[in-house]
Coordinates of C-alpha atoms in Angstrom, one line a residue:
M795 CA 54.6 22.4 -73.5
S796 CA 57.2 22.4 -76.3
Q797 CA 55.2 25.1 -78.0
Q798 CA 55.2 27.1 -74.8
R799 CA 59.0 26.9 -74.4
M800 CA 59.4 27.9 -78.1
Q801 CA 57.4 31.0 -77.5
G802 CA 59.4 31.8 -74.3
Q803 CA 56.5 31.4 -72.0
P804 CA 57.1 30.3 -68.4
M805 CA 56.4 26.7 -67.4
I806 CA 53.8 26.4 -64.6
I807 CA 54.7 23.7 -62.1
L808 CA 52.7 24.9 -59.1
G809 CA 49.0 24.2 -58.4
D810 CA 46.3 26.7 -59.2
D811 CA 45.8 27.7 -55.6
S812 CA 49.6 28.1 -54.8
Q813 CA 51.3 31.4 -54.5
R814 CA 54.9 32.4 -54.6
M815 CA 56.9 35.3 -53.3
K816 CA 60.5 35.8 -54.2
D817 CA 63.7 37.8 -53.5
K818 CA 63.1 41.3 -51.9
D819 CA 59.4 40.8 -51.7
A820 CA 59.8 37.6 -49.6
Q821 CA 62.5 39.3 -47.4
S822 CA 60.3 42.3 -46.8
H823 CA 57.3 40.2 -46.1
N824 CA 59.2 38.1 -43.5
I825 CA 60.9 41.0 -41.8
S826 CA 57.7 42.9 -41.5
A827 CA 55.9 39.9 -39.9
A828 CA 58.8 39.3 -37.5
R829 CA 59.0 43.0 -36.5
A830 CA 55.3 43.1 -35.9
V831 CA 55.6 40.4 -33.2
A832 CA 58.6 42.1 -31.7
E833 CA 56.9 45.5 -31.5
S834 CA 53.8 43.9 -29.9
V835 CA 55.8 43.2 -26.7
R836 CA 58.2 46.2 -26.6
S837 CA 55.9 48.2 -24.5
T838 CA 56.1 45.6 -21.7
L839 CA 59.9 46.0 -21.2
G840 CA 61.3 47.3 -17.9
P841 CA 59.9 48.5 -14.6
K842 CA 57.5 50.9 -16.3
G843 CA 56.3 48.5 -18.9
M844 CA 52.6 48.1 -19.5
D845 CA 50.5 45.0 -19.3
K846 CA 48.6 43.2 -22.1
M847 CA 45.1 41.7 -21.7
L848 CA 44.7 38.6 -23.8
V849 CA 41.3 37.0 -24.3
D850 CA 41.2 33.6 -25.8
S851 CA 38.4 32.0 -27.9
L852 CA 36.7 30.7 -24.8
G853 CA 36.6 34.1 -23.1
D854 CA 39.4 33.3 -20.6
V855 CA 41.3 36.5 -19.7
T856 CA 45.0 36.7 -19.1
V857 CA 46.5 40.0 -17.8
T858 CA 50.3 40.0 -18.0
N859 CA 53.5 41.7 -19.1
D860 CA 55.5 38.5 -19.4
G861 CA 56.9 38.3 -22.9
V862 CA 56.7 34.6 -23.5
T863 CA 53.2 34.4 -22.0
I864 CA 51.9 37.1 -24.3
L865 CA 53.5 35.5 -27.4
T866 CA 52.3 32.0 -26.7
E867 CA 48.8 33.1 -25.9
M868 CA 48.5 35.1 -29.2
D869 CA 46.7 33.3 -32.0
I870 CA 49.6 33.7 -34.5
D871 CA 49.2 31.9 -37.8
N872 CA 52.1 33.5 -39.7
P873 CA 55.1 31.0 -40.0
T874 CA 57.7 33.8 -39.9
A875 CA 56.1 35.3 -36.8
E876 CA 56.1 31.9 -35.1
M877 CA 59.9 31.8 -35.5
I878 CA 60.1 34.9 -33.3
V879 CA 57.8 33.2 -30.8
E880 CA 60.3 30.4 -30.7
V881 CA 63.0 32.9 -29.7
A882 CA 60.9 33.7 -26.6
E883 CA 60.3 30.1 -25.8
A884 CA 64.0 29.2 -26.1
Q885 CA 64.9 32.1 -23.9
E886 CA 62.4 31.0 -21.3
D887 CA 63.7 27.4 -21.3
E888 CA 67.3 28.3 -21.2
A889 CA 67.4 31.4 -18.9
G890 CA 63.9 31.7 -17.4
D891 CA 63.8 35.5 -18.0
G892 CA 64.7 38.1 -20.6
T893 CA 62.2 36.9 -23.2
T894 CA 61.0 40.5 -24.1
T895 CA 64.6 41.6 -24.4
A896 CA 65.5 38.8 -26.8
V897 CA 62.5 39.3 -29.0
A898 CA 62.9 43.1 -29.1
I899 CA 66.6 42.8 -30.1
A900 CA 65.6 40.3 -32.8
G901 CA 63.1 42.7 -34.2
E902 CA 65.6 45.6 -34.2
L903 CA 68.2 43.4 -35.9
L904 CA 65.8 42.7 -38.7
K905 CA 64.9 46.4 -39.0
N906 CA 68.5 47.4 -39.4
A907 CA 69.1 44.4 -41.7
E908 CA 66.3 45.7 -43.9
D909 CA 68.1 49.0 -44.3
L910 CA 71.3 47.2 -45.3
L911 CA 69.3 45.1 -47.8
E912 CA 68.0 48.3 -49.4
Q913 CA 71.7 49.3 -49.9
D914 CA 72.1 46.1 -52.0
I915 CA 74.2 44.3 -49.3
H916 CA 73.7 40.6 -49.8
P917 CA 71.9 38.7 -47.0
T918 CA 74.9 36.3 -46.5
S919 CA 77.2 39.3 -45.8
I920 CA 74.7 40.6 -43.2
I921 CA 74.4 37.1 -41.7
R922 CA 78.2 36.7 -41.5
G923 CA 78.5 40.1 -39.9
F924 CA 75.7 39.4 -37.3
N925 CA 77.4 36.1 -36.4
M926 CA 80.8 37.8 -35.9
A927 CA 79.1 40.5 -33.8
S928 CA 77.1 38.0 -31.7
K929 CA 80.3 36.1 -30.9
K930 CA 82.1 39.3 -30.0
A931 CA 79.2 40.4 -27.8
K932 CA 79.1 37.1 -25.9
D933 CA 82.9 37.2 -25.4
E934 CA 82.6 40.8 -24.0
I935 CA 79.8 39.7 -21.6
G936 CA 82.4 37.4 -20.1
E937 CA 84.8 40.3 -19.8
I938 CA 82.4 42.7 -18.1
A939 CA 80.5 40.2 -15.9
T940 CA 81.2 40.2 -12.2
S941 CA 81.8 37.0 -10.4
V942 CA 79.7 36.4 -7.3
D943 CA 79.7 33.9 -4.5
P944 CA 76.6 31.6 -4.7
S945 CA 76.1 32.2 -1.0
D946 CA 76.0 36.0 -1.3
E947 CA 72.4 36.7 -0.3
E948 CA 72.5 40.4 -1.1
I949 CA 73.4 39.8 -4.8
L950 CA 70.9 37.0 -5.1
K951 CA 68.2 39.3 -3.6
S952 CA 69.1 42.0 -6.1
V953 CA 68.9 39.6 -9.0
A954 CA 65.4 38.4 -7.8
E955 CA 64.2 42.0 -7.2
T956 CA 65.4 43.1 -10.6
S957 CA 63.5 40.2 -12.2
M958 CA 60.3 41.0 -10.2
T959 CA 60.3 44.7 -10.8
G960 CA 57.6 45.8 -13.2
K961 CA 55.6 42.6 -12.6
G962 CA 52.7 41.6 -10.3
A963 CA 55.2 40.5 -7.7
E964 CA 56.7 44.0 -7.3
L965 CA 54.2 45.4 -4.8
N966 CA 55.3 42.8 -2.1
K967 CA 58.8 42.3 -3.3
D968 CA 60.4 42.8 0.1
V969 CA 58.7 39.6 1.3
L970 CA 58.9 37.7 -1.9
V971 CA 62.5 38.4 -2.6
D972 CA 63.5 36.7 0.7
L973 CA 61.3 33.8 0.0
V974 CA 62.7 33.3 -3.5
V975 CA 66.3 33.3 -2.2
E976 CA 65.5 31.0 0.7
A977 CA 63.7 28.6 -1.6
I978 CA 66.7 28.4 -4.0
Q979 CA 69.1 27.9 -1.1
A980 CA 66.9 25.2 0.3
V981 CA 67.2 23.1 -2.9
T982 CA 70.8 23.9 -3.8
I983 CA 73.2 20.9 -3.6
E984 CA 76.9 20.9 -3.9
A985 CA 78.3 18.9 -6.8
E986 CA 81.4 16.7 -6.6
D987 CA 83.5 19.4 -8.3
G988 CA 82.5 21.9 -5.6
S989 CA 80.0 23.8 -7.7
H990 CA 76.6 24.7 -6.4
V991 CA 73.6 23.3 -8.4
P992 CA 70.0 24.4 -7.6
D993 CA 67.8 21.3 -8.0
L994 CA 64.5 22.8 -9.0
E995 CA 62.8 19.4 -9.1
F996 CA 62.7 19.7 -5.3
L997 CA 61.0 23.0 -5.4
K998 CA 57.2 23.3 -6.1
L999 CA 55.0 26.4 -6.3
H1000 CA 51.5 26.2 -4.8
T1001 CA 49.0 29.0 -5.2
Q1002 CA 46.0 30.0 -3.0
T1003 CA 43.5 32.8 -3.4
G1004 CA 41.6 34.8 -0.8
R1005 CA 44.7 36.0 1.2
S1006 CA 47.2 38.8 1.0
V1007 CA 50.3 38.4 -1.1
S1008 CA 52.4 39.3 2.0
E1009 CA 51.1 36.1 3.7
S1010 CA 53.0 33.9 1.2
D1011 CA 55.3 31.4 2.9
L1012 CA 58.0 28.9 2.2
L1013 CA 57.4 25.4 3.6
T1014 CA 59.9 22.7 4.1
G1015 CA 58.3 19.7 2.4
G1016 CA 55.2 19.4 0.2
I1017 CA 51.5 20.3 0.3
I1018 CA 48.5 18.0 -0.2
D1019 CA 45.5 20.2 -0.8
K1020 CA 42.9 17.6 0.2
D1021 CA 40.8 16.5 3.2
A1022 CA 41.0 13.2 5.0
V1023 CA 38.4 10.7 3.7
H1024 CA 36.9 10.0 7.2
S1025 CA 36.2 12.4 10.1
D1026 CA 37.5 9.8 12.7
M1027 CA 41.0 9.8 11.2
P1028 CA 43.8 11.7 12.8
S1029 CA 44.6 15.1 11.3
T1030 CA 48.3 15.3 12.4
V1031 CA 50.8 12.5 12.5
D1032 CA 54.2 13.5 13.8
D1033 CA 55.9 10.1 13.4
A1034 CA 54.3 9.4 10.1
N1035 CA 55.0 6.2 8.1
V1036 CA 53.7 7.3 4.7
L1037 CA 52.5 5.0 2.0
L1038 CA 52.0 6.4 -1.5
L1039 CA 49.6 4.6 -3.9
D1040 CA 48.6 5.1 -7.5
T1041 CA 46.0 2.3 -7.4
P1042 CA 42.5 2.5 -5.8
I1043 CA 41.6 0.9 -2.5
E1044 CA 38.5 -0.6 -4.0
V1045 CA 37.3 -4.0 -5.2
E1046 CA 38.3 -4.3 -8.9
E1047 CA 35.5 -4.5 -11.4
T1048 CA 35.6 -7.3 -13.9
E1049 CA 36.7 -6.5 -17.5
T1050 CA 33.5 -8.1 -18.9
D1051 CA 29.9 -7.6 -17.9
A1052 CA 28.4 -10.6 -16.0
Q1053 CA 25.0 -11.6 -14.8
L1054 CA 24.5 -13.5 -11.5
N1055 CA 21.4 -15.6 -10.9
L1056 CA 20.6 -15.7 -7.2
D1057 CA 18.3 -18.3 -5.6
S1058 CA 18.1 -16.7 -2.2
P1059 CA 18.9 -13.5 -0.2
D1060 CA 21.6 -15.5 1.6
Q1061 CA 23.6 -15.8 -1.6
L1062 CA 23.5 -12.0 -2.1
Q1063 CA 24.6 -11.5 1.5
D1064 CA 27.5 -13.9 0.9
F1065 CA 28.5 -11.9 -2.2
I1066 CA 28.5 -8.6 -0.3
E1067 CA 30.4 -10.1 2.6
Q1068 CA 33.0 -11.4 0.2
E1069 CA 33.5 -7.8 -1.1
E1070 CA 33.8 -6.5 2.4
E1071 CA 36.3 -9.2 3.3
R1072 CA 38.4 -8.3 0.3
L1073 CA 38.5 -4.6 1.3
K1074 CA 39.4 -5.7 4.9
E1075 CA 42.3 -7.7 3.6
M1076 CA 43.6 -4.7 1.6
V1077 CA 43.4 -2.4 4.6
Q1078 CA 45.1 -5.1 6.8
T1079 CA 47.9 -5.4 4.3
I1080 CA 48.4 -1.6 4.5
A1081 CA 48.3 -1.8 8.3
D1082 CA 50.8 -4.7 8.4
S1083 CA 53.3 -2.6 6.4
G1084 CA 53.4 -0.2 9.3
A1085 CA 51.9 2.7 7.4
N1086 CA 49.8 5.2 9.4
V1087 CA 49.3 7.7 6.5
V1088 CA 48.1 6.8 3.0
F1089 CA 48.1 9.2 0.1
C1090 CA 46.1 7.6 -2.8
Q1091 CA 46.1 8.9 -6.3
K1092 CA 42.8 7.1 -7.1
G1093 CA 39.6 6.4 -5.1
I1094 CA 39.0 4.8 -1.7
D1095 CA 35.9 2.7 -1.1
D1096 CA 33.5 3.9 1.6
M1097 CA 33.9 0.6 3.5
A1098 CA 37.7 0.8 3.2
Q1099 CA 37.5 4.3 4.6
H1100 CA 35.7 2.9 7.7
Y1101 CA 38.4 0.1 8.2
L1102 CA 41.3 2.6 7.7
A1103 CA 39.7 4.9 10.3
K1104 CA 39.4 2.0 12.8
E1105 CA 43.1 1.2 12.3
G1106 CA 43.9 4.9 13.1
I1107 CA 45.3 5.4 9.6
L1108 CA 45.1 8.9 8.0
A1109 CA 44.0 8.4 4.4
V1110 CA 43.6 11.0 1.6
R1111 CA 42.2 10.1 -1.9
R1112 CA 42.3 11.6 -5.4
V1113 CA 45.7 13.3 -4.8
K1114 CA 47.1 14.9 -7.9
K1115 CA 49.7 12.9 -9.7
S1116 CA 52.2 15.8 -9.5
D1117 CA 51.7 16.1 -5.7
I1118 CA 52.2 12.3 -5.2
E1119 CA 55.4 12.4 -7.3
F1120 CA 56.7 15.5 -5.4
V1121 CA 56.0 13.9 -2.0
S1122 CA 57.8 10.7 -3.1
E1123 CA 60.9 12.9 -3.9
I1124 CA 60.7 14.5 -0.5
L1125 CA 60.3 11.3 1.4
G1126 CA 62.4 9.1 -0.8
A1127 CA 59.5 6.7 -1.1
R1128 CA 58.4 4.4 -3.9
I1129 CA 54.9 4.8 -5.3
A1130 CA 53.2 1.4 -4.9
S1131 CA 51.0 0.1 -7.7
D1132 CA 49.8 -3.2 -6.1
I1133 CA 48.3 -3.2 -2.6
D1134 CA 48.8 -7.0 -2.2
S1135 CA 52.5 -6.7 -2.5
V1136 CA 53.0 -3.7 -0.2
T1137 CA 55.6 -4.2 2.4
S1138 CA 57.4 -2.1 5.0
E1139 CA 60.0 -1.2 2.3
D1140 CA 57.3 0.9 0.5
V1141 CA 56.7 3.0 3.6
A1142 CA 58.8 6.2 4.2
S1143 CA 59.2 8.2 7.5
G1144 CA 58.3 11.8 7.9
S1145 CA 55.7 14.0 9.5
V1146 CA 52.2 15.1 8.3
R1147 CA 50.4 18.0 9.9
R1148 CA 47.0 19.6 9.1
D1149 CA 46.5 23.3 8.7
E1150 CA 42.9 23.8 9.4
D1151 CA 42.9 27.4 8.3
D1152 CA 44.2 26.6 4.8
E1153 CA 42.6 23.2 4.7
M1154 CA 45.7 21.3 3.5
F1155 CA 48.3 18.8 4.8
Y1156 CA 52.0 19.7 5.1
V1157 CA 54.3 16.7 4.5
E1158 CA 57.9 16.8 5.5
G1159 CA 60.7 14.2 5.1
E1160 CA 63.3 13.4 7.7
D1161 CA 66.2 14.9 5.6
G1162 CA 64.1 18.0 4.7
H1163 CA 65.4 18.3 1.1
G1164 CA 62.5 19.7 -0.7
A1165 CA 60.4 22.9 -0.4
T1166 CA 57.1 24.4 -1.4
L1167 CA 56.6 28.1 -2.0
L1168 CA 53.1 28.9 -1.1
L1169 CA 52.0 32.0 -3.0
R1170 CA 48.8 33.7 -1.8
G1171 CA 46.8 36.4 -3.5
S1172 CA 43.4 38.1 -3.5
T1173 CA 42.1 36.8 -6.9
N1174 CA 43.0 34.3 -9.6
H1175 CA 44.4 37.0 -11.9
V1176 CA 46.7 38.3 -9.2
V1177 CA 47.9 34.9 -8.3
D1178 CA 48.5 33.8 -11.9
E1179 CA 50.6 36.9 -12.6
L1180 CA 52.4 36.5 -9.3
E1181 CA 53.2 32.9 -10.2
R1182 CA 54.7 34.0 -13.5
G1183 CA 56.8 36.6 -11.9
I1184 CA 58.1 34.3 -9.1
N1185 CA 58.9 31.6 -11.7
D1186 CA 61.1 34.0 -13.5
A1187 CA 62.7 35.2 -10.3
L1188 CA 63.4 31.6 -9.2
D1189 CA 65.0 30.8 -12.6
V1190 CA 67.3 33.8 -12.7
V1191 CA 68.4 33.3 -9.1
A1192 CA 69.1 29.6 -9.8
S1193 CA 71.0 30.6 -12.9
T1194 CA 73.1 33.1 -10.9
V1195 CA 73.9 30.4 -8.3
A1196 CA 74.9 27.9 -10.9
D1197 CA 76.8 30.3 -13.3
G1198 CA 78.2 32.7 -10.6
R1199 CA 78.2 35.8 -12.9
V1200 CA 76.1 38.9 -12.9
L1201 CA 75.8 42.1 -14.9
A1202 CA 74.6 45.6 -14.3
G1203 CA 71.0 46.2 -15.5
G1204 CA 69.0 49.2 -16.6
G1205 CA 70.5 49.1 -20.1
A1206 CA 74.1 49.5 -18.8
T1207 CA 75.3 46.2 -20.3
E1208 CA 73.7 46.8 -23.7
V1209 CA 75.3 50.2 -24.0
E1210 CA 78.7 48.9 -23.0
L1211 CA 78.4 46.0 -25.4
A1212 CA 77.3 48.3 -28.2
G1213 CA 80.4 50.5 -27.7
R1214 CA 82.7 47.5 -27.7
V1215 CA 81.1 45.8 -30.7
R1216 CA 81.3 49.2 -32.6
D1217 CA 85.0 49.4 -31.8
Y1218 CA 85.4 45.8 -33.0
A1219 CA 83.7 46.8 -36.3
D1220 CA 86.7 48.9 -37.2
S1221 CA 88.8 45.8 -37.5
V1222 CA 86.3 44.0 -39.7
S1223 CA 86.8 44.3 -43.5
G1224 CA 84.3 44.2 -46.2
R1225 CA 80.6 44.7 -46.1
E1226 CA 80.4 42.7 -42.9
Q1227 CA 81.6 45.8 -41.1
L1228 CA 78.3 47.5 -41.8
A1229 CA 76.4 44.5 -40.3
V1230 CA 78.5 44.5 -37.2
E1231 CA 77.8 48.2 -36.7
A1232 CA 74.1 47.5 -37.3
F1233 CA 74.3 44.8 -34.6
A1234 CA 75.8 47.3 -32.2
D1235 CA 73.0 49.8 -32.9
S1236 CA 70.4 47.1 -32.3
L1237 CA 71.7 46.4 -28.8
E1238 CA 71.0 50.0 -27.9
L1239 CA 67.3 49.4 -28.4
V1240 CA 67.0 48.2 -24.8
P1241 CA 67.9 51.5 -23.1
R1242 CA 65.9 53.4 -25.7
V1243 CA 62.8 51.3 -25.0
L1244 CA 63.3 51.5 -21.2
A1245 CA 63.3 55.3 -21.6
E1246 CA 60.3 55.3 -23.8
N1247 CA 58.3 53.1 -21.5
A1248 CA 59.2 55.4 -18.6
G1249 CA 58.0 58.5 -20.5
L1250 CA 61.5 59.8 -21.0
D1251 CA 63.3 61.1 -24.1
S1252 CA 65.0 58.1 -25.6
I1253 CA 67.5 60.1 -27.6
D1254 CA 68.7 62.2 -24.7
T1255 CA 68.9 59.2 -22.5
L1256 CA 71.0 57.3 -25.0
V1257 CA 73.4 60.2 -25.5
D1258 CA 73.9 60.5 -21.7
L1259 CA 74.5 56.8 -21.4
R1260 CA 77.0 56.7 -24.2
A1261 CA 78.9 59.6 -22.7
A1262 CA 79.1 57.9 -19.3
H1263 CA 80.4 54.7 -20.8
E1264 CA 83.0 56.5 -22.9
N1265 CA 84.2 58.0 -19.7
G1266 CA 84.8 54.4 -18.4
D1267 CA 81.7 53.8 -16.3
E1268 CA 80.8 50.3 -17.4
H1269 CA 77.9 50.1 -14.9
A1270 CA 76.2 53.4 -16.1
G1271 CA 72.5 52.6 -16.6
L1272 CA 69.1 54.3 -16.6
N1273 CA 67.2 55.0 -13.4
V1274 CA 63.7 54.9 -14.9
Y1275 CA 62.1 56.5 -11.9
S1276 CA 64.3 59.7 -11.8
G1277 CA 65.5 59.6 -15.4
D1278 CA 69.1 60.0 -14.2
V1279 CA 72.1 58.0 -15.4
V1280 CA 73.4 56.0 -12.3
D1281 CA 75.6 53.1 -11.4
T1282 CA 72.9 50.5 -11.6
F1283 CA 75.1 47.7 -10.1
E1284 CA 75.5 49.8 -6.9
A1285 CA 71.7 50.6 -7.1
G1286 CA 70.9 46.9 -7.0
V1287 CA 69.7 46.5 -10.6
V1288 CA 71.5 43.2 -11.4
E1289 CA 70.9 40.6 -14.0
P1290 CA 72.4 37.1 -14.6
A1291 CA 75.1 37.0 -17.3
H1292 CA 73.7 33.7 -18.7
A1293 CA 70.4 35.3 -19.5
K1294 CA 72.0 38.1 -21.4
E1295 CA 74.2 35.7 -23.4
Q1296 CA 71.2 33.6 -24.3
A1297 CA 69.2 36.7 -25.3
V1298 CA 72.0 37.9 -27.7
S1299 CA 72.5 34.4 -29.1
S1300 CA 68.7 33.7 -29.6
A1301 CA 68.0 37.1 -31.2
S1302 CA 70.9 36.9 -33.7
E1303 CA 70.1 33.3 -34.7
A1304 CA 66.4 34.2 -35.3
A1305 CA 67.2 37.3 -37.3
N1306 CA 69.7 35.3 -39.5
L1307 CA 67.1 32.5 -40.0
V1308 CA 64.5 35.1 -41.2
M1309 CA 67.0 36.8 -43.5
K1310 CA 68.2 33.6 -45.2
I1311 CA 64.7 33.0 -46.7
D1312 CA 64.4 34.5 -50.2
D1313 CA 61.5 32.4 -51.5
I1314 CA 58.1 31.7 -50.1
I1315 CA 56.0 29.0 -51.7
A1316 CA 52.5 28.7 -50.2
A1317 CA 50.0 26.0 -50.9
G1318 CA 47.2 28.5 -50.4
D1319 CA 46.6 32.3 -50.4
L1320 CA 49.7 34.1 -49.1
S1321 CA 47.5 36.9 -47.8
T1322 CA 46.1 34.6 -45.1
A1323 CA 49.6 34.1 -43.9
G1324 CA 50.4 37.8 -43.7
G1325 CA 50.6 38.9 -47.3
E1326 CA 50.9 42.5 -48.5
E1327 CA 47.2 42.8 -49.1
E1328 CA 46.6 42.9 -45.4
G1329 CA 49.6 45.1 -44.6
A1330 CA 47.4 48.1 -43.9
G1331 CA 46.1 46.3 -40.8
G1332 CA 49.4 46.8 -39.0
P1333 CA 50.9 49.8 -37.3
G1334 CA 52.0 52.3 -39.9
G1335 CA 50.5 50.3 -42.7
A1336 CA 53.8 48.5 -43.3
P1337 CA 53.4 45.6 -45.8
G1338 CA 52.8 42.4 -44.0
G1339 CA 53.0 44.3 -40.7
M1340 CA 50.7 43.5 -37.8
G1341 CA 48.1 42.7 -40.4
G1342 CA 50.4 39.8 -41.3
M1343 CA 49.1 38.1 -38.3
G1344 CA 45.4 38.5 -39.1
G1345 CA 44.8 42.2 -39.6
G1346 CA 45.9 44.0 -36.4
M1347 CA 46.1 42.9 -32.8
G1348 CA 42.5 41.7 -33.0
G1349 CA 43.6 39.1 -35.5
M1350 CA 46.0 37.6 -32.9
M1351 CA 43.5 37.0 -30.1

């Protein structure tokens, strides 16, 4: 080694299979991989967005235009690309909607950052500028946001409708919008400080195929999608005393295997009678508690079913754990784990009725706090996409009720923010000014993509939007159906301010994280993680492009 150093040769400290990518090569590699992910979902943005069909390794098909669903279903093995997927997941967790917007902005930030890197602007200057611009944008969102009353149903319906538009729920949005707003209002509680807080733990979605979407319904209470264990049991109990069990109504088996030597048939009969007596005692304990409805998470012995029917008790077995827990929330009941210790304190009052058409039980508590949104659809694919759309709508309406601020949609907010951030850039000194301007340009991606997805000219649209905002119209956005610039707030295209703040924050943080990496040390072949060798697999043949995730879209699924 001393001889190597004397000759000026490099010292090798990595393994034979390891590879390293440094400086601009590493930055270009990471940016290309991240942009490839962002571009894969851009075509789904907006009311005119297209759907993606995802086929997993088992052949299961998912058809959706929900950004976070697309990205999580993709088989992505590039570490940088996975960072962008985390942006979508964070947006979904925090705001419930706006995942495609957040990811698209992150990709555009990186594209503009790459242009600045080529001008020899240091990544730390770009990161500093992006942080300044992100803070300014979030401050400006607070300035342009409109405060709304949590009980203003018209605004809440507009928020829900905007979220649903372009998704599977759009076709029947007149019915579904009302159901979403009613569902949120049903589970909204007033906190001690007077604020309204939607408690989504008390709201459950239940899906059913074979019916029209327009037949979806909101039910006060919960649903048990099971049959009674015995035909002689009552199907409806108005004054129900409900007992919830997570233990079987069966004779317990011994932990060890045992052999019994019997001398006569009478001994066998005594053994069977003892089992029956034990089951009879368990049923009697339940009856003595005052329960006339039993929902059991585990099994119920055939003999126990007979005794329960004789006592006039409605019993349902193998109920899903999530359903048992939801019913316990609705009724305010404890879930019993030991039948022998069951008392009247474990029994809760309510009502249980049977819907023979849908073959399910509806369970309601006395206080009625708790609701189930029953979503119906013709096929599983329809119902699955409907559920994703309704989940997003519920989240944004809940966010609006809790936060109390909304913004104009249709790209209006992004264009307004871009103009204000661009004005702010004039007050920023140094190279950070260029990064702030790049941030402003990145925000305008949203109206451009909305126009592209609607088959409109994105440049003309952006010019018209900028002109309207320079004339003082903060709510000027794009009507993707007519191609006109309109007041989107008046048109009912409304988005929650919290979701927009989160999208801006998530996008800038992800872009900064990617840019800060200047060295990649891989234990194996970098090309398998999206190296330049596979760059030709992506759109435009960019190094480490879509091929960075396995050689084109096919490599991701």
